[in-house]
Each structure stands twice: as structure tokens, then as C-alpha cells.
Tab-separated table of C-alpha atoms in Angstrom:
chain	number	residue	atom	x	y	z
C	1	UNK	CA	27.913	4.269	-22.198
C	2	UNK	CA	30.421	2.716	-24.594
C	3	UNK	CA	28.399	-0.489	-24.685
C	4	UNK	CA	25.221	1.443	-25.534
C	5	UNK	CA	27.020	3.336	-28.305
C	6	UNK	CA	28.392	0.075	-29.676
C	7	UNK	CA	24.907	-1.461	-29.796
C	8	UNK	CA	23.521	1.537	-31.690
C	9	UNK	CA	26.396	1.512	-34.173
C	10	UNK	CA	26.034	-2.250	-34.600
C	11	UNK	CA	22.311	-1.874	-35.318
C	12	UNK	CA	22.926	0.871	-37.889
C	13	UNK	CA	25.647	-1.219	-39.564
C	14	UNK	CA	23.339	-4.243	-39.776
C	15	UNK	CA	20.532	-2.102	-41.213
C	16	UNK	CA	22.880	-0.755	-43.878
C	17	UNK	CA	24.101	-4.243	-44.780
C	18	UNK	CA	20.562	-5.640	-44.954
C	19	UNK	CA	19.406	-2.797	-47.225
C	20	UNK	CA	22.431	-3.139	-49.515
C	21	UNK	CA	22.013	-6.915	-49.734
C	22	UNK	CA	18.262	-6.462	-50.277
C	23	UNK	CA	18.770	-4.034	-53.164
C	24	UNK	CA	21.378	-6.276	-54.794
C	25	UNK	CA	19.103	-9.325	-54.504
C	26	UNK	CA	16.492	-7.590	-56.669
C	27	UNK	CA	18.965	-7.818	-59.556
C	28	UNK	CA	19.471	-11.534	-58.971
C	29	UNK	CA	15.721	-12.118	-58.635
C	30	UNK	CA	15.120	-10.695	-62.120
C	31	UNK	CA	17.774	-12.928	-63.675
C	32	UNK	CA	16.690	-16.027	-61.753
C	33	UNK	CA	12.965	-15.470	-62.336
C	34	UNK	CA	12.311	-15.684	-58.582
C	35	UNK	CA	10.232	-13.004	-56.793
C	36	UNK	CA	12.511	-10.635	-54.875
C	37	UNK	CA	10.523	-11.094	-51.673
C	38	UNK	CA	11.672	-14.741	-51.498
C	39	UNK	CA	15.293	-13.607	-51.522
C	40	UNK	CA	14.549	-10.967	-48.855
C	41	UNK	CA	13.059	-13.683	-46.652
C	42	UNK	CA	16.072	-15.918	-47.240
C	43	UNK	CA	18.397	-13.075	-46.226
C	44	UNK	CA	16.512	-12.842	-42.920
C	45	UNK	CA	16.582	-16.606	-42.375
C	46	UNK	CA	20.322	-16.853	-43.160
C	47	UNK	CA	21.305	-13.966	-40.877
C	48	UNK	CA	18.957	-15.079	-38.075
C	49	UNK	CA	19.513	-17.196	-34.988
C	50	UNK	CA	19.215	-20.502	-36.849
C	51	UNK	CA	21.469	-19.314	-39.670
C	52	UNK	CA	24.702	-17.385	-39.227
C	53	UNK	CA	23.490	-16.086	-35.874
C	54	UNK	CA	24.266	-12.465	-36.781
C	55	UNK	CA	20.862	-11.204	-35.596
C	56	UNK	CA	18.798	-12.732	-32.802
C	57	UNK	CA	15.136	-11.786	-33.198
C	58	UNK	CA	11.961	-13.479	-31.950
C	59	UNK	CA	9.703	-10.532	-31.090
C	60	UNK	CA	6.364	-11.237	-32.820
C	61	UNK	CA	4.850	-7.949	-31.654
C	62	UNK	CA	7.691	-5.894	-33.127
C	63	UNK	CA	7.504	-7.906	-36.353
C	64	UNK	CA	3.771	-7.189	-36.530
C	65	UNK	CA	4.352	-3.449	-35.997
C	66	UNK	CA	6.999	-3.327	-38.742
C	67	UNK	CA	4.806	-5.450	-41.014
C	68	UNK	CA	1.713	-3.250	-40.662
C	69	UNK	CA	3.792	-0.067	-41.129
C	70	UNK	CA	5.358	-1.542	-44.271
C	71	UNK	CA	1.952	-2.619	-45.604
C	72	UNK	CA	0.697	0.963	-45.276
C	73	UNK	CA	3.631	2.209	-47.372
C	74	UNK	CA	3.271	-0.576	-49.957
C	75	UNK	CA	-0.505	-0.143	-50.320
C	76	UNK	CA	-0.119	3.629	-50.609
C	77	UNK	CA	2.495	3.295	-53.359
C	78	UNK	CA	0.418	0.657	-55.135
C	79	UNK	CA	-2.652	2.899	-55.033
C	80	UNK	CA	-0.662	5.858	-56.392
C	81	UNK	CA	0.483	3.801	-59.386
C	82	UNK	CA	-2.979	2.360	-60.129
C	83	UNK	CA	-4.790	4.023	-63.030
C	84	UNK	CA	-8.458	4.565	-62.208
C	85	UNK	CA	-9.415	4.436	-65.892
C	86	UNK	CA	-8.133	0.846	-66.001
C	87	UNK	CA	-9.425	-0.239	-62.582
C	88	UNK	CA	-12.879	1.271	-63.092
C	89	UNK	CA	-13.760	-1.401	-65.648
C	90	UNK	CA	-12.894	-4.222	-63.214
C	91	UNK	CA	-14.331	-2.765	-60.007
C	92	UNK	CA	-17.134	-5.334	-59.727
C	93	UNK	CA	-15.013	-8.509	-60.160
C	94	UNK	CA	-12.221	-7.094	-58.007
C	95	UNK	CA	-14.576	-6.336	-55.130
C	96	UNK	CA	-16.214	-9.736	-55.557
C	97	UNK	CA	-12.813	-11.441	-55.343
C	98	UNK	CA	-11.817	-9.265	-52.381
C	99	UNK	CA	-14.914	-10.193	-50.357
C	100	UNK	CA	-16.724	-13.311	-51.560
C	101	UNK	CA	-13.489	-14.741	-52.923
C	102	UNK	CA	-11.708	-14.399	-49.583
C	103	UNK	CA	-14.637	-15.970	-47.728
C	104	UNK	CA	-14.780	-18.926	-50.135
C	105	UNK	CA	-11.014	-19.425	-49.958
C	106	UNK	CA	-11.158	-19.244	-46.171
C	107	UNK	CA	-13.919	-21.851	-45.985
C	108	UNK	CA	-12.245	-24.308	-48.368
C	109	UNK	CA	-8.859	-24.044	-46.626
C	110	UNK	CA	-10.531	-24.253	-43.206
C	111	UNK	CA	-11.888	-27.726	-43.975
C	112	UNK	CA	-8.455	-28.886	-45.124
C	113	UNK	CA	-6.721	-27.316	-42.100
C	114	UNK	CA	-9.164	-28.977	-39.712
C	115	UNK	CA	-8.302	-32.415	-41.119
C	116	UNK	CA	-4.595	-31.971	-41.843
C	117	UNK	CA	-3.537	-29.985	-38.766
C	118	UNK	CA	-5.957	-31.819	-36.433
C	119	UNK	CA	-7.337	-28.626	-34.886
C	120	UNK	CA	-10.807	-27.402	-33.940
C	121	UNK	CA	-13.198	-25.972	-36.516
C	122	UNK	CA	-12.637	-22.402	-35.296
C	123	UNK	CA	-8.872	-22.884	-35.481
C	124	UNK	CA	-9.308	-24.293	-38.986
C	125	UNK	CA	-11.211	-21.161	-39.997
C	126	UNK	CA	-8.494	-19.052	-38.374
C	127	UNK	CA	-5.851	-20.697	-40.566
C	128	UNK	CA	-8.087	-20.238	-43.621
C	129	UNK	CA	-8.581	-16.549	-42.830
C	130	UNK	CA	-4.831	-16.004	-42.440
C	131	UNK	CA	-4.042	-17.355	-45.922
C	132	UNK	CA	-7.335	-16.250	-47.485
C	133	UNK	CA	-6.169	-13.074	-49.187
C	134	UNK	CA	-3.708	-12.432	-51.965
C	135	UNK	CA	-0.831	-10.149	-51.070
C	136	UNK	CA	-0.484	-6.617	-52.448
C	137	UNK	CA	3.303	-6.489	-51.985
C	138	UNK	CA	3.794	-9.792	-53.827
C	139	UNK	CA	1.328	-9.014	-56.635
C	140	UNK	CA	2.588	-5.458	-57.228
C	141	UNK	CA	6.210	-6.676	-57.270
C	142	UNK	CA	5.604	-9.622	-59.617
C	143	UNK	CA	3.342	-7.769	-62.083
C	144	UNK	CA	5.530	-4.652	-62.312
C	145	UNK	CA	7.064	-4.530	-65.790
C	146	UNK	CA	5.160	-7.616	-67.027
C	147	UNK	CA	3.213	-7.374	-70.296
C	148	UNK	CA	0.114	-9.161	-68.988
C	149	UNK	CA	-3.168	-7.853	-70.439
C	150	UNK	CA	-4.206	-4.618	-68.752
C	151	UNK	CA	-7.618	-5.907	-67.626
C	152	UNK	CA	-6.147	-8.951	-65.883
C	153	UNK	CA	-3.349	-6.953	-64.260
C	154	UNK	CA	-5.839	-4.345	-63.050
C	155	UNK	CA	-8.098	-7.055	-61.604
C	156	UNK	CA	-5.246	-8.645	-59.663
C	157	UNK	CA	-3.884	-5.323	-58.402
C	158	UNK	CA	-7.304	-4.017	-57.339
C	159	UNK	CA	-8.137	-7.342	-55.656
C	160	UNK	CA	-4.846	-7.537	-53.749
C	161	UNK	CA	-5.088	-3.898	-52.729
C	162	UNK	CA	-8.608	-4.279	-51.344
C	163	UNK	CA	-8.757	-7.823	-49.914
C	164	UNK	CA	-6.244	-7.369	-47.083
C	165	UNK	CA	-8.906	-5.634	-44.935
C	166	UNK	CA	-11.236	-8.625	-45.391
C	167	UNK	CA	-8.546	-11.099	-44.337
C	168	UNK	CA	-7.588	-8.987	-41.323
C	169	UNK	CA	-11.243	-8.647	-40.297
C	170	UNK	CA	-11.797	-12.417	-40.502
C	171	UNK	CA	-8.556	-13.208	-38.659
C	172	UNK	CA	-9.227	-10.868	-35.738
C	173	UNK	CA	-12.891	-11.932	-35.556
C	174	UNK	CA	-12.066	-15.652	-35.385
C	175	UNK	CA	-9.392	-15.032	-32.727
C	176	UNK	CA	-11.990	-13.202	-30.631
C	177	UNK	CA	-14.429	-16.084	-31.074
C	178	UNK	CA	-11.768	-18.554	-29.904
C	179	UNK	CA	-10.838	-16.491	-26.851
C	180	UNK	CA	-14.427	-15.817	-25.720
C	181	UNK	CA	-16.342	-18.846	-24.470
C	182	UNK	CA	-19.828	-17.646	-25.387
C	183	UNK	CA	-19.131	-15.362	-28.317
C	184	UNK	CA	-21.957	-14.156	-30.555
C	185	UNK	CA	-21.633	-14.281	-34.354
C	186	UNK	CA	-24.357	-11.714	-35.099
C	187	UNK	CA	-22.398	-8.561	-34.064
C	188	UNK	CA	-19.683	-9.506	-36.571
C	189	UNK	CA	-22.011	-8.564	-39.437
C	190	UNK	CA	-22.407	-5.027	-38.116
C	191	UNK	CA	-18.668	-4.833	-37.435
C	192	UNK	CA	-17.906	-5.852	-41.017
C	193	UNK	CA	-20.091	-3.128	-42.566
C	194	UNK	CA	-18.716	-0.554	-40.107
C	195	UNK	CA	-15.091	-1.422	-40.920
C	196	UNK	CA	-15.540	-1.431	-44.685
C	197	UNK	CA	-18.037	1.421	-44.935
C	198	UNK	CA	-16.260	3.852	-42.616
C	199	UNK	CA	-12.896	2.827	-44.082
C	200	UNK	CA	-14.178	3.769	-47.539
C	201	UNK	CA	-15.603	7.108	-46.350
C	202	UNK	CA	-12.491	8.163	-44.412
C	203	UNK	CA	-10.242	7.064	-47.286
C	204	UNK	CA	-12.169	9.252	-49.736
C	205	UNK	CA	-12.308	12.206	-47.339
C	206	UNK	CA	-8.622	12.199	-46.410
C	207	UNK	CA	-7.619	11.467	-50.001
C	208	UNK	CA	-9.425	14.621	-51.139
C	209	UNK	CA	-7.912	16.558	-48.234
C	210	UNK	CA	-4.438	15.340	-49.216
C	211	UNK	CA	-4.884	16.482	-52.828
C	212	UNK	CA	-6.196	19.874	-51.683
C	213	UNK	CA	-3.361	20.379	-49.186
C	214	UNK	CA	-0.587	19.277	-51.578
C	215	UNK	CA	-1.799	21.616	-54.314
C	216	UNK	CA	-2.649	24.613	-52.137
C	217	UNK	CA	0.143	24.740	-49.555
C	218	UNK	CA	3.259	26.329	-51.064
C	219	UNK	CA	6.197	24.588	-49.352
C	220	UNK	CA	9.744	25.928	-49.438
C	221	UNK	CA	11.273	22.779	-50.963
C	222	UNK	CA	9.999	20.200	-53.446
C	223	UNK	CA	11.491	17.514	-51.201
C	224	UNK	CA	8.806	18.199	-48.606
C	225	UNK	CA	5.894	17.262	-50.873
C	226	UNK	CA	6.591	13.485	-50.885
C	227	UNK	CA	6.936	13.538	-47.091
C	228	UNK	CA	3.693	15.487	-46.865
C	229	UNK	CA	1.895	12.902	-49.021
C	230	UNK	CA	3.306	10.013	-46.989
C	231	UNK	CA	2.184	11.703	-43.776
C	232	UNK	CA	-1.381	11.663	-45.107
C	233	UNK	CA	-1.079	7.899	-45.718
C	234	UNK	CA	-0.093	7.319	-42.099
C	235	UNK	CA	-2.788	9.749	-40.905
C	236	UNK	CA	-5.408	7.930	-42.979
C	237	UNK	CA	-4.533	4.541	-41.505
C	238	UNK	CA	-4.314	5.701	-37.896
C	239	UNK	CA	-7.448	7.881	-37.971
C	240	UNK	CA	-9.445	5.028	-39.498
C	241	UNK	CA	-8.060	2.347	-37.185
C	242	UNK	CA	-8.760	4.480	-34.099
C	243	UNK	CA	-12.502	4.477	-34.869
C	244	UNK	CA	-12.506	0.709	-35.371
C	245	UNK	CA	-12.624	0.746	-39.178
C	246	UNK	CA	-10.286	-0.737	-41.801
C	247	UNK	CA	-7.178	1.421	-42.015
C	248	UNK	CA	-5.660	-0.608	-44.864
C	249	UNK	CA	-8.745	-0.133	-47.035
C	250	UNK	CA	-8.764	3.600	-46.272
C	251	UNK	CA	-5.088	3.937	-47.259
C	252	UNK	CA	-5.612	2.197	-50.602
C	253	UNK	CA	-8.704	4.291	-51.415
C	254	UNK	CA	-6.928	7.529	-50.465
C	255	UNK	CA	-3.879	6.578	-52.561
C	256	UNK	CA	-6.113	5.746	-55.537
C	257	UNK	CA	-7.676	9.203	-55.303
C	258	UNK	CA	-4.336	10.998	-54.828
C	259	UNK	CA	-2.608	9.086	-57.624
C	260	UNK	CA	-5.335	9.913	-60.146
C	261	UNK	CA	-5.502	13.616	-59.310
C	262	UNK	CA	-3.626	16.540	-60.799
C	263	UNK	CA	-0.788	17.051	-58.291
C	264	UNK	CA	1.934	19.564	-57.702
C	265	UNK	CA	5.363	17.843	-57.754
C	266	UNK	CA	3.743	14.608	-58.885
C	267	UNK	CA	7.015	13.126	-60.126
C	268	UNK	CA	8.797	13.743	-56.830
C	269	UNK	CA	5.933	12.203	-54.845
C	270	UNK	CA	5.797	9.092	-57.035
C	271	UNK	CA	9.567	8.511	-57.152
C	272	UNK	CA	9.981	8.969	-53.395
C	273	UNK	CA	7.146	6.590	-52.535
C	274	UNK	CA	8.384	3.976	-55.014
C	275	UNK	CA	11.814	3.957	-53.367
C	276	UNK	CA	10.352	4.004	-49.872
C	277	UNK	CA	8.012	1.124	-50.726
C	278	UNK	CA	11.003	-0.944	-51.866
C	279	UNK	CA	12.774	-0.167	-48.605
C	280	UNK	CA	9.648	-1.158	-46.668
C	281	UNK	CA	9.458	-4.458	-48.565
C	282	UNK	CA	13.119	-5.235	-47.911
C	283	UNK	CA	12.857	-4.493	-44.200
C	284	UNK	CA	9.507	-6.253	-43.768
C	285	UNK	CA	10.406	-9.502	-45.516
C	286	UNK	CA	13.833	-9.583	-43.889
C	287	UNK	CA	12.306	-9.114	-40.436
C	288	UNK	CA	9.723	-11.814	-41.139
C	289	UNK	CA	12.566	-14.072	-42.272
C	290	UNK	CA	14.334	-13.408	-38.976
C	291	UNK	CA	11.198	-14.386	-37.078
C	292	UNK	CA	11.155	-17.921	-38.453
C	293	UNK	CA	13.554	-20.653	-37.307
C	294	UNK	CA	14.580	-22.995	-40.167
C	295	UNK	CA	15.150	-25.903	-37.759
C	296	UNK	CA	11.450	-25.674	-36.825
C	297	UNK	CA	10.217	-24.862	-40.326
C	298	UNK	CA	11.973	-27.534	-42.372
C	299	UNK	CA	10.850	-30.557	-40.404
C	300	UNK	CA	9.048	-33.493	-42.009
C	301	UNK	CA	5.831	-32.682	-40.119
C	302	UNK	CA	5.714	-29.043	-41.286
C	303	UNK	CA	6.870	-29.860	-44.838
C	304	UNK	CA	4.210	-32.459	-45.649
C	305	UNK	CA	1.419	-30.512	-43.962
C	306	UNK	CA	2.522	-27.275	-45.616
C	307	UNK	CA	2.850	-28.866	-49.051
C	308	UNK	CA	-0.570	-30.505	-48.830
C	309	UNK	CA	-2.243	-27.282	-47.692
C	310	UNK	CA	-0.404	-25.339	-50.424
C	311	UNK	CA	-1.660	-27.761	-53.084
C	312	UNK	CA	-5.228	-27.462	-51.803
C	313	UNK	CA	-4.972	-23.656	-51.639
C	314	UNK	CA	-3.433	-23.275	-55.114
C	315	UNK	CA	-5.322	-25.971	-57.022
C	316	UNK	CA	-8.666	-26.181	-55.185
C	317	UNK	CA	-9.536	-23.250	-52.892
C	318	UNK	CA	-8.292	-20.365	-55.055
C	319	UNK	CA	-9.742	-21.663	-58.357
C	320	UNK	CA	-13.065	-22.417	-56.636
C	321	UNK	CA	-13.190	-18.893	-55.212
C	322	UNK	CA	-12.246	-17.253	-58.524
C	323	UNK	CA	-14.698	-19.240	-60.645
C	324	UNK	CA	-17.616	-18.589	-58.270
C	325	UNK	CA	-16.708	-14.928	-57.634
C	326	UNK	CA	-16.427	-13.982	-61.316
C	327	UNK	CA	-19.438	-15.800	-62.798
C	328	UNK	CA	-21.002	-13.790	-65.658
C	329	UNK	CA	-18.395	-11.026	-65.386
C	330	UNK	CA	-16.933	-11.376	-68.854
C	331	UNK	CA	-13.821	-13.462	-68.176
C	332	UNK	CA	-12.926	-16.293	-70.524
C	333	UNK	CA	-11.927	-19.717	-69.238
C	334	UNK	CA	-8.247	-18.959	-69.905
C	335	UNK	CA	-8.493	-15.647	-68.045
C	336	UNK	CA	-10.185	-17.315	-65.072
C	337	UNK	CA	-7.477	-19.984	-64.972
C	338	UNK	CA	-4.834	-17.263	-64.994
C	339	UNK	CA	-6.546	-15.287	-62.210
C	340	UNK	CA	-6.692	-18.503	-60.184
C	341	UNK	CA	-2.971	-19.172	-60.613
C	342	UNK	CA	-1.935	-15.564	-59.951
C	343	UNK	CA	-3.362	-15.472	-56.393
C	344	UNK	CA	0.007	-14.929	-54.721
C	345	UNK	CA	0.426	-15.164	-50.966
C	346	UNK	CA	3.098	-13.002	-49.352
C	347	UNK	CA	3.672	-10.734	-46.376
C	348	UNK	CA	0.026	-10.322	-45.314
C	349	UNK	CA	-0.499	-13.979	-44.290
C	350	UNK	CA	2.804	-13.982	-42.378
C	351	UNK	CA	1.911	-10.729	-40.597
C	352	UNK	CA	-1.563	-12.081	-39.812
C	353	UNK	CA	0.045	-15.268	-38.467
C	354	UNK	CA	1.643	-13.149	-35.725
C	355	UNK	CA	-1.809	-12.225	-34.356
C	356	UNK	CA	-2.484	-15.700	-32.847
C	357	UNK	CA	1.059	-15.683	-31.387
C	358	UNK	CA	0.471	-12.353	-29.654
C	359	UNK	CA	-2.961	-13.553	-28.471
C	360	UNK	CA	-1.288	-16.629	-26.963
C	361	UNK	CA	-3.345	-19.235	-28.803
C	362	UNK	CA	-2.362	-22.857	-28.290
C	363	UNK	CA	-1.391	-23.738	-31.881
C	364	UNK	CA	-0.023	-20.320	-32.837
C	365	UNK	CA	3.552	-21.491	-33.491
C	366	UNK	CA	2.301	-24.378	-35.645
C	367	UNK	CA	0.139	-21.964	-37.625
C	368	UNK	CA	3.017	-19.527	-38.116
C	369	UNK	CA	5.384	-22.205	-39.397
C	370	UNK	CA	2.827	-23.758	-41.766
C	371	UNK	CA	1.686	-20.330	-43.047
C	372	UNK	CA	5.313	-19.390	-43.660
C	373	UNK	CA	5.847	-22.593	-45.644
C	374	UNK	CA	2.661	-21.983	-47.665
C	375	UNK	CA	3.842	-18.457	-48.537
C	376	UNK	CA	7.260	-19.727	-49.654
C	377	UNK	CA	5.603	-22.369	-51.821
C	378	UNK	CA	3.163	-19.879	-53.348
C	379	UNK	CA	5.858	-17.320	-54.185
C	380	UNK	CA	8.327	-19.855	-55.572
C	381	UNK	CA	5.874	-21.853	-57.696
C	382	UNK	CA	3.247	-19.283	-58.690
C	383	UNK	CA	5.373	-16.143	-58.590
C	384	UNK	CA	8.056	-17.517	-60.889
C	385	UNK	CA	5.590	-18.893	-63.462
C	386	UNK	CA	3.014	-16.107	-63.842
C	387	UNK	CA	4.558	-14.566	-66.969
C	388	UNK	CA	5.171	-18.018	-68.498
C	389	UNK	CA	1.533	-19.039	-67.953
C	390	UNK	CA	0.284	-15.741	-69.397
C	391	UNK	CA	2.287	-16.371	-72.581
C	392	UNK	CA	1.106	-19.998	-72.840
C	393	UNK	CA	-2.527	-18.883	-72.486
C	394	UNK	CA	-2.085	-16.003	-74.936
C	395	UNK	CA	-2.893	-13.377	-72.323
C	396	UNK	CA	0.024	-11.029	-72.900
C	397	UNK	CA	-0.345	-7.540	-74.293
C	398	UNK	CA	2.144	-5.182	-75.926
C	399	UNK	CA	5.638	-5.387	-74.454
C	400	UNK	CA	6.075	-2.871	-71.674
C	401	UNK	CA	9.243	-0.859	-71.809
C	402	UNK	CA	10.725	1.747	-69.556
C	403	UNK	CA	11.112	5.226	-70.963
C	404	UNK	CA	14.729	5.575	-72.202
C	405	UNK	CA	15.046	9.000	-70.651
C	406	UNK	CA	14.989	10.796	-67.348
C	407	UNK	CA	14.491	14.408	-66.431
C	408	UNK	CA	15.838	15.627	-63.112
C	409	UNK	CA	14.225	18.850	-61.923
C	410	UNK	CA	15.653	21.226	-59.371
C	411	UNK	CA	13.204	23.062	-57.159
C	412	UNK	CA	13.520	26.820	-57.470
C	413	UNK	CA	11.727	27.639	-54.264
C	414	UNK	CA	8.340	29.267	-54.671
C	415	UNK	CA	8.512	29.871	-58.408
C	416	UNK	CA	5.013	30.008	-59.835
C	417	UNK	CA	5.712	27.466	-62.598
C	418	UNK	CA	5.842	23.725	-63.220
C	419	UNK	CA	7.187	21.318	-65.800
C	420	UNK	CA	4.705	18.842	-67.276
C	421	UNK	CA	5.798	15.631	-68.978
C	422	UNK	CA	3.244	14.880	-71.691
C	423	UNK	CA	2.963	11.923	-74.071
C	424	UNK	CA	1.444	12.694	-77.476
C	425	UNK	CA	-1.218	10.186	-78.532
C	426	UNK	CA	-2.859	9.673	-81.915
C	427	UNK	CA	-5.900	11.687	-80.804
C	428	UNK	CA	-3.948	14.652	-79.452
C	429	UNK	CA	-5.122	17.870	-81.207
C	430	UNK	CA	-1.553	19.099	-81.816
C	431	UNK	CA	-0.268	15.956	-83.565
C	432	UNK	CA	1.014	16.684	-87.081
C	433	UNK	CA	1.386	20.403	-86.426
C	434	UNK	CA	4.542	22.492	-86.191
C	435	UNK	CA	5.241	24.426	-82.994
C	436	UNK	CA	4.607	27.671	-84.928
C	437	UNK	CA	1.118	26.466	-85.839
C	438	UNK	CA	0.131	25.576	-82.260
C	439	UNK	CA	-1.578	28.308	-80.258
C	440	UNK	CA	-0.341	27.555	-76.771
C	441	UNK	CA	-1.748	29.469	-73.763
C	442	UNK	CA	0.232	32.377	-72.353
C	443	UNK	CA	3.417	31.551	-70.401
C	444	UNK	CA	3.855	28.090	-71.967
C	445	UNK	CA	7.181	26.911	-73.391
C	446	UNK	CA	8.230	23.536	-74.889
C	447	UNK	CA	11.602	22.850	-73.253
C	448	UNK	CA	12.473	19.487	-74.803
C	449	UNK	CA	11.083	16.707	-76.982
C	450	UNK	CA	12.032	13.042	-76.588
C	451	UNK	CA	11.441	11.084	-79.803
C	452	UNK	CA	12.211	7.359	-79.375
C	453	UNK	CA	15.573	7.568	-77.608
C	454	UNK	CA	16.645	10.858	-79.182
C	455	UNK	CA	16.496	14.371	-77.808
C	456	UNK	CA	14.940	16.822	-80.262
C	457	UNK	CA	15.608	20.515	-79.710
C	458	UNK	CA	12.287	22.374	-80.110
C	459	UNK	CA	12.182	24.861	-83.006
C	460	UNK	CA	9.340	26.648	-84.697
C	461	UNK	CA	9.431	24.234	-87.636
C	462	UNK	CA	9.477	21.087	-85.447
C	463	UNK	CA	6.492	18.829	-86.218
C	464	UNK	CA	4.810	17.038	-83.285
C	465	UNK	CA	4.253	13.335	-83.991
C	466	UNK	CA	2.544	10.495	-82.145
C	467	UNK	CA	4.675	9.055	-79.330
C	468	UNK	CA	6.617	12.249	-78.658
C	469	UNK	CA	7.327	13.053	-75.021
C	470	UNK	CA	7.020	16.793	-74.452
C	471	UNK	CA	8.499	18.641	-71.489
C	472	UNK	CA	6.413	21.766	-71.103
C	473	UNK	CA	7.205	24.675	-68.794
C	474	UNK	CA	3.913	26.295	-67.779
C	475	UNK	CA	2.867	28.994	-65.331
C	476	UNK	CA	0.534	27.599	-62.692
C	477	UNK	CA	-2.267	29.953	-63.686
C	478	UNK	CA	-2.102	28.615	-67.263
C	479	UNK	CA	-1.928	24.920	-66.368
C	480	UNK	CA	-5.691	24.289	-66.522
C	481	UNK	CA	-5.953	25.984	-69.922
C	482	UNK	CA	-3.051	23.883	-71.225
C	483	UNK	CA	-4.611	20.730	-69.826
C	484	UNK	CA	-7.926	21.478	-71.562
C	485	UNK	CA	-6.052	22.045	-74.797
C	486	UNK	CA	-4.293	18.675	-74.541
C	487	UNK	CA	-7.250	16.793	-73.060
C	488	UNK	CA	-7.019	13.947	-75.555
C	489	UNK	CA	-3.438	13.122	-74.611
C	490	UNK	CA	-1.922	11.628	-71.484
C	491	UNK	CA	-0.238	13.711	-68.818
C	492	UNK	CA	2.370	11.406	-67.332
C	493	UNK	CA	4.051	13.426	-64.629
C	494	UNK	CA	3.836	16.872	-63.142
C	495	UNK	CA	6.842	18.026	-61.153
């Protein structure tokens, strides 16, 4: 009994230490210009069996479970933060990159893997499929806060959010072909359309259901709304996966719909999922770091094979896929070069590399080690130079800055009112008017105005100017009328 209690306490202590170290490493990653996920992986490798020996972990199935769970959280948070107005303009190239681009990358890498790793053609295609997609966690983390042009950022985010299903489909399909002696290729076409089509339909359906439920069900505490939203993300994945469709695609589609809808307690939902996504990233990359053994990874055989495959992936396969997938889609040569360089590999390839291990394939450990090395190379070289390349190519937009203010709201139970955070744009109808001159709907009150970094106390003579952040208390029955009145502005958060 004492021994069992000690093990539980030891596990909780280790989890706390790993989370604290993971959070602190994000600060170092910003200063060092290295993606945080690399430092998370290093934490796992250092604390693992081949490092300090603090944690002994070699369970590929458990790592896969944690990885998939974390990917659901990360994709859901990424979809919530994605603005449909921005993504809509790049839907065609993003989908082309997420499908044709993955296939082209897979094929090019497969040829290289066949020759370099000395494996069969099917095993070569398996390796290509594993590293064929860009990684949502890596792309979202690296692009967050960067001032890269909106169109390019939207393309990369939409591609990384929607190409994981393609890579997973290809990986599982090739594994099945390897395991079955007389496998047929024709049924894979039907399987592909089923997975993507049904995944899209279920994602849209459950996304709409989530919005309806969040806005209509009056919960006792605002803290329950983020949990409610997250539950729909897990429901979306599981319901879709159980019918043999792409759960990851469904989650991203549902999150896109939820994030671009008018939500009750929007701020609480977004903040909770952002924090939870960070925790998922820390745990996932640390666990994946634990799964690798440095003594096996950093051998001459793995290093030269991994470096060569990384070079081919970064400089040949990815650019080839991007150039062919975005022909006649309005991208300049500089933009295409940037999209080619920004194809980060991250957690998804490592998680997919556990599938051959669980299936018991002959070269599964070799694949895992080489894939891991390729991911490290991609994150270190590409991840740390994305912003530099964007500046060199002249592809940066206005400097992004965090709002110099916060507003903490306390739930008052079932009060029939909300606070809206609203940013005044040049086209907003109320710009240039005093509060006395504005005919607000009934039960609407301006609580505070943030102008630059200053707090302005609202008075009747206060003039609304472009860039003001308004905090508006509004009765729920008047919210639609207020929204119609301010339809040329930008509602940032509803809490």
C-alpha cells in the first residue's frame, strides 16, 4: 500500500516538474530563437533512460495515445484561433497542399528512403507518408506572434491543420499493404473519399451542434463553458473515428466553425483552450522525447542517413510539392520559396512513426529513429529561420503586438448579460462621435475604453476614435441589435 502511494506521489511530482520546466523553456526558446517544441523534446531525452534515468519509458502504444489526444487539443485550439475571413481566400491552395502536396512529398521522399535506408518500395513509401505532412503544433507555435503576411500565414496554418488526416491515411494504408500479402490498391480510393468526406460532414454537423449547445444551455458557472467546448472536440474525433472517417479533419473543421461563430463566454473558451493546448504540447513532446534513446539516435549510421533524408525533404521534396501544388494560384516566386521553407515537421511524424512499431514491422525502430532525427533537423534549421527568411524576402506585414491590457470577468451566475470587447475600425459607424450622439440599443452600457495603453473613463462627451477598444455591457436580448449597429467593426471577444 505504501509502495503504491509512493509511486502515485512520485508520478505526480514528476508531472509537476515536467510542466514547470516546460513552461520555463518557452521563455528560453523565445530568447534563443529555437522552437519551444525542440526544448520540450530535449527535456524528455535528458530525463529519460539514456539521460539522467529519472523516467524509464518505452511504451510506444501509450506514447501514441498521448500523442493523438494532444493533437486533438492542439488542432481544436488552432481551429478556434483561425479567422475564416483570412483562410477563405487561401482555401484552394491550402487544400491542394494538404492533399496533392502530401502525395508528392511522400513519393519524392519514398524514392530517397528506398535508396538510402535500403528498404523495399512499400517501406520507402511508408517512410515518405510518415514525414509527408507539415505539423500543426509546430506551425501554430512558430507562426504565433510573427508578422508574416496574413495570406502566407493563413496558407500554412490551413495546410498544417488539414494535411494530418492525409498523412495518417497514407501511413495506415501502406502499413496494411505491407502486412497483407495480396492487398488490393483499388479499395483505398473509396476509403480515402469516405474518410475525408464523412470527416468533413461530421465536423460541420458537430461544430454547429457545439455552437448551438454553448449558446443555448445556461450553465451555472462560466468555467464550465470551456470544458463543454473541449468535450465537443473529443466527441467529434471519437464519433468520426468510430465510423472509419478522419477524426483529425473533423476536429479542425468543427473548431473552425466554433471559433468563427458568435459564442457565449468566448473569451473564457479561447483562454482555457490556449492554455490546455500548451500543456498538451509540453506533455506530448516530452513523452516523445522519453520514447527515443539518444545512444541509438546519435549514431553515425542514423546521423548521415537522417541528414541526407532531411536535405532531400527540405530542399527537394517540399519545394517540388509546393511549386506543383500551387501552380497558377497567385503566389509569387518569393512566396512559393517561403512556403517551401516553412514546411515544418513536428509531432505528427513522430506519432505516426509509432504505428509501424505497434504493428511490429521489421524496420520500425530504424524508421522511428530516422524520423525523429528528421524532425529535430527540420525544427532546428527551418523553425529558427522562418522569420529571418520572411524579412529577407520582404514578406513581413505590420508588426503584431499583444494588446497592452487585460480584462478579467467574474461570472455572476445566470445573469442575462454579457460583456463584449470591441475594436473600433476606420469604417465603424460610431467613429468620430461622442457617446451622447450615439443611439445605442436598450440595456447597453460602455464600461471602459482602452486607448493605446491608457484607460479612458467613458463620459457623455468622450469621442470614439479609430483603434479604441470598447468594453460594452449588453443584455443578451439586445446583443444582435448591437452587433448589427457595429457590423463594420471587429468583435474580438465575448465573455
